[in-house]
Amino acid sequence: MIDLVSLKNSRRVCVLALSSALLFSACATAPSPDDKDAYAAYKEANDPLEPMNRAVFAFNQGFDKVLLRPAAITYRTVLPRPVRESNTNFLDNLESPVIFLNDLLQAKPGRASATLARFVINTSIGFFGFFDPAENMGYAYHDEDFAQTLGYWGVSSGPYLMLPILGPLPPRDAAGFAVDILTDPLTYVFDDHREVNYALYGVDAIDQRHQVLDEFDELERTSVDYYAAIRSLYRQRMNDLIRDGETDLDNLPDFDEEY
Amino acid sequence: MRAVNDDLMDTNMNCIMRNIRLPFWAGLLAITMFLHATAQAAAAPSAFVTELTNNAFAALRAKDISEAERFSRFRELLSEGVDLQRVGRFVLGPNWRRANPEQQAEYQALFSDYVIAAYAGRLKDYTESKYTISKTLRTGENEYIVKTLFVHPKNPEPVHVDWRLREEGEALKVIDLTIEGISMALTQRSEFSAIIQQNNGDIGALIERLRNISADINAGKEVTVSQ
């Protein structure tokens, strides 16, 4: 947990140090542009640090097997569902200020006011956010963060990057992650009690992991290449979040391409 | 391109209703005929999804039959309802052209086996879910996207599943499934491409991997721990 904590705390330094140090050590050899298919595949993967990323991914999988997944399984086994749901609600509610800020930064007043309404209702009637009465009043939860805001205004993710413990964080999303922490009031509220932030990060990680236990077990078991599956999944999911779940009808996969 | 049947119906209904000079019976007739036509056009894709989902879940849930029988029912449904040949070609991408005819045939057979084995597992978590169809988009002359929402009894968060369908002759076939914005075909395509890249462009390596993984998935079916 100490590693996670110090990484999160000095995330900017880490992102910079890691990416620059490892840039020199482990670049994939790009295929020659003459080999059209191989070159196109290389471009499409947009993963010039793939050998390094695969190594970090293997490390993260080890971390998951030894610590995070068992913690998530214990969490699911020990706590009854209503308690786990309340925890999720509580953690979601704490994100509200960052979500609200990014609603505004994306010039979406409707979503911003929904986030504000949720925060007011759930913090008061919802007993500090442990319950989510706002949902039944027509203010459903939605996610936003600064990485999505950058994406919304057209910043592309940059090359794929797998960071230790933190997982997939290409440059745009790493920058977004840093801004999220800097713009989160909780970062300043607990200035003298940093351990509260660390505890929250830890609980959040376990909460998020426990929600996808079966899905990821099944995905790993049935994937031809789990690393590539996660890479594709991460990018598609980010793009979906940036579009707020709207289908991108102009860029549907082309099932008629001729080869 | 983006015609939504519901919107079409609203507009037409409004036109008909506003035209008060039409004799009553003619108006009624027009409305009835129009509703009939719209209902047929709109119902087909969503009815197809409903039927396929119900049958697939019933096959995976069936209690009174053996695991092998359950799997063969599921296989039959998927072979019928999914255009596995088209999906297989898409997933192989430009490598399709580089494969010789024997490799292509072998790949297609193994791809079908793999998809059926993988989805028998992946969909198992969904069989307890309730689902609703939220809308049908017409995305091309013979293409539709049916948007559905799956809610698991143990999870309050609904899952968005989009079914991309294509009319092949008379029948509708699934060509892609998008779960929370993640296209299964695109994901598989990047996995397959990665395997080929890792093996210096050797399609044989992917074929070998597909052969092994289908066997592994089927072998592991009974021992999967579900909590």
XYZ file of N, CA, C and O in Angstrom, chain A residues 64 69 208-209 211-223 226 230 233, chain B residues 125:
84
model
N -1.867 -7.861 -8.870
C -3.298 -8.142 -8.783
C -3.550 -9.517 -8.169
O -4.377 -9.663 -7.271
N -6.697 -8.598 -6.163
C -7.797 -9.526 -6.389
C -8.210 -10.242 -5.103
O -9.413 -10.282 -4.781
N -13.582 -0.757 -6.799
C -13.656 -0.858 -8.263
C -13.300 -2.260 -8.748
O -13.930 -2.787 -9.665
N -12.275 -2.849 -8.118
C -11.843 -4.181 -8.538
C -12.934 -5.214 -8.266
O -13.170 -6.099 -9.071
N -16.048 -4.953 -8.333
C -17.202 -4.871 -9.233
C -16.987 -5.622 -10.543
O -17.936 -5.887 -11.274
N -15.733 -5.899 -10.881
C -15.462 -6.552 -12.167
C -14.708 -7.875 -11.992
O -14.055 -8.343 -12.913
N -14.825 -8.478 -10.804
C -14.094 -9.723 -10.530
C -14.391 -10.807 -11.564
O -13.486 -11.318 -12.211
N -15.661 -11.124 -11.738
C -16.020 -12.230 -12.626
C -15.709 -11.895 -14.080
O -15.208 -12.726 -14.829
N -16.001 -10.662 -14.459
C -15.796 -10.254 -15.848
C -14.332 -10.389 -16.251
O -14.024 -10.892 -17.327
N -13.425 -9.925 -15.380
C -12.009 -9.976 -15.760
C -11.436 -11.383 -15.668
O -10.582 -11.750 -16.460
N -11.922 -12.182 -14.699
C -11.498 -13.581 -14.662
C -11.853 -14.266 -15.976
O -11.045 -14.973 -16.569
N -13.085 -14.021 -16.404
C -13.586 -14.663 -17.614
C -12.845 -14.152 -18.846
O -12.499 -14.911 -19.744
N -12.585 -12.856 -18.870
C -11.876 -12.266 -20.008
C -10.464 -12.835 -20.119
O -10.000 -13.188 -21.206
N -9.789 -12.954 -18.977
C -8.422 -13.477 -19.007
C -8.406 -14.922 -19.488
O -7.561 -15.322 -20.279
N -9.389 -15.682 -19.022
C -9.465 -17.093 -19.370
C -9.731 -17.295 -20.866
O -9.279 -18.263 -21.461
N -10.504 -16.385 -21.460
C -10.954 -16.612 -22.833
C -10.252 -15.713 -23.848
O -10.632 -15.698 -25.011
N -9.228 -14.955 -23.414
C -8.561 -14.067 -24.359
C -7.426 -14.774 -25.085
O -6.695 -15.553 -24.496
N -4.265 -11.462 -23.702
C -4.918 -10.670 -22.658
C -4.402 -9.234 -22.649
O -5.176 -8.289 -22.495
N -6.818 -5.967 -23.140
C -6.940 -4.870 -22.179
C -6.622 -3.525 -22.851
O -7.292 -2.523 -22.616
N -9.568 -2.627 -24.987
C -10.692 -2.354 -24.093
C -10.557 -0.989 -23.418
O -11.507 -0.216 -23.344
N -22.475 -15.014 -17.085
C -22.742 -14.021 -16.042
C -24.003 -13.203 -16.319
O -24.518 -12.539 -15.441
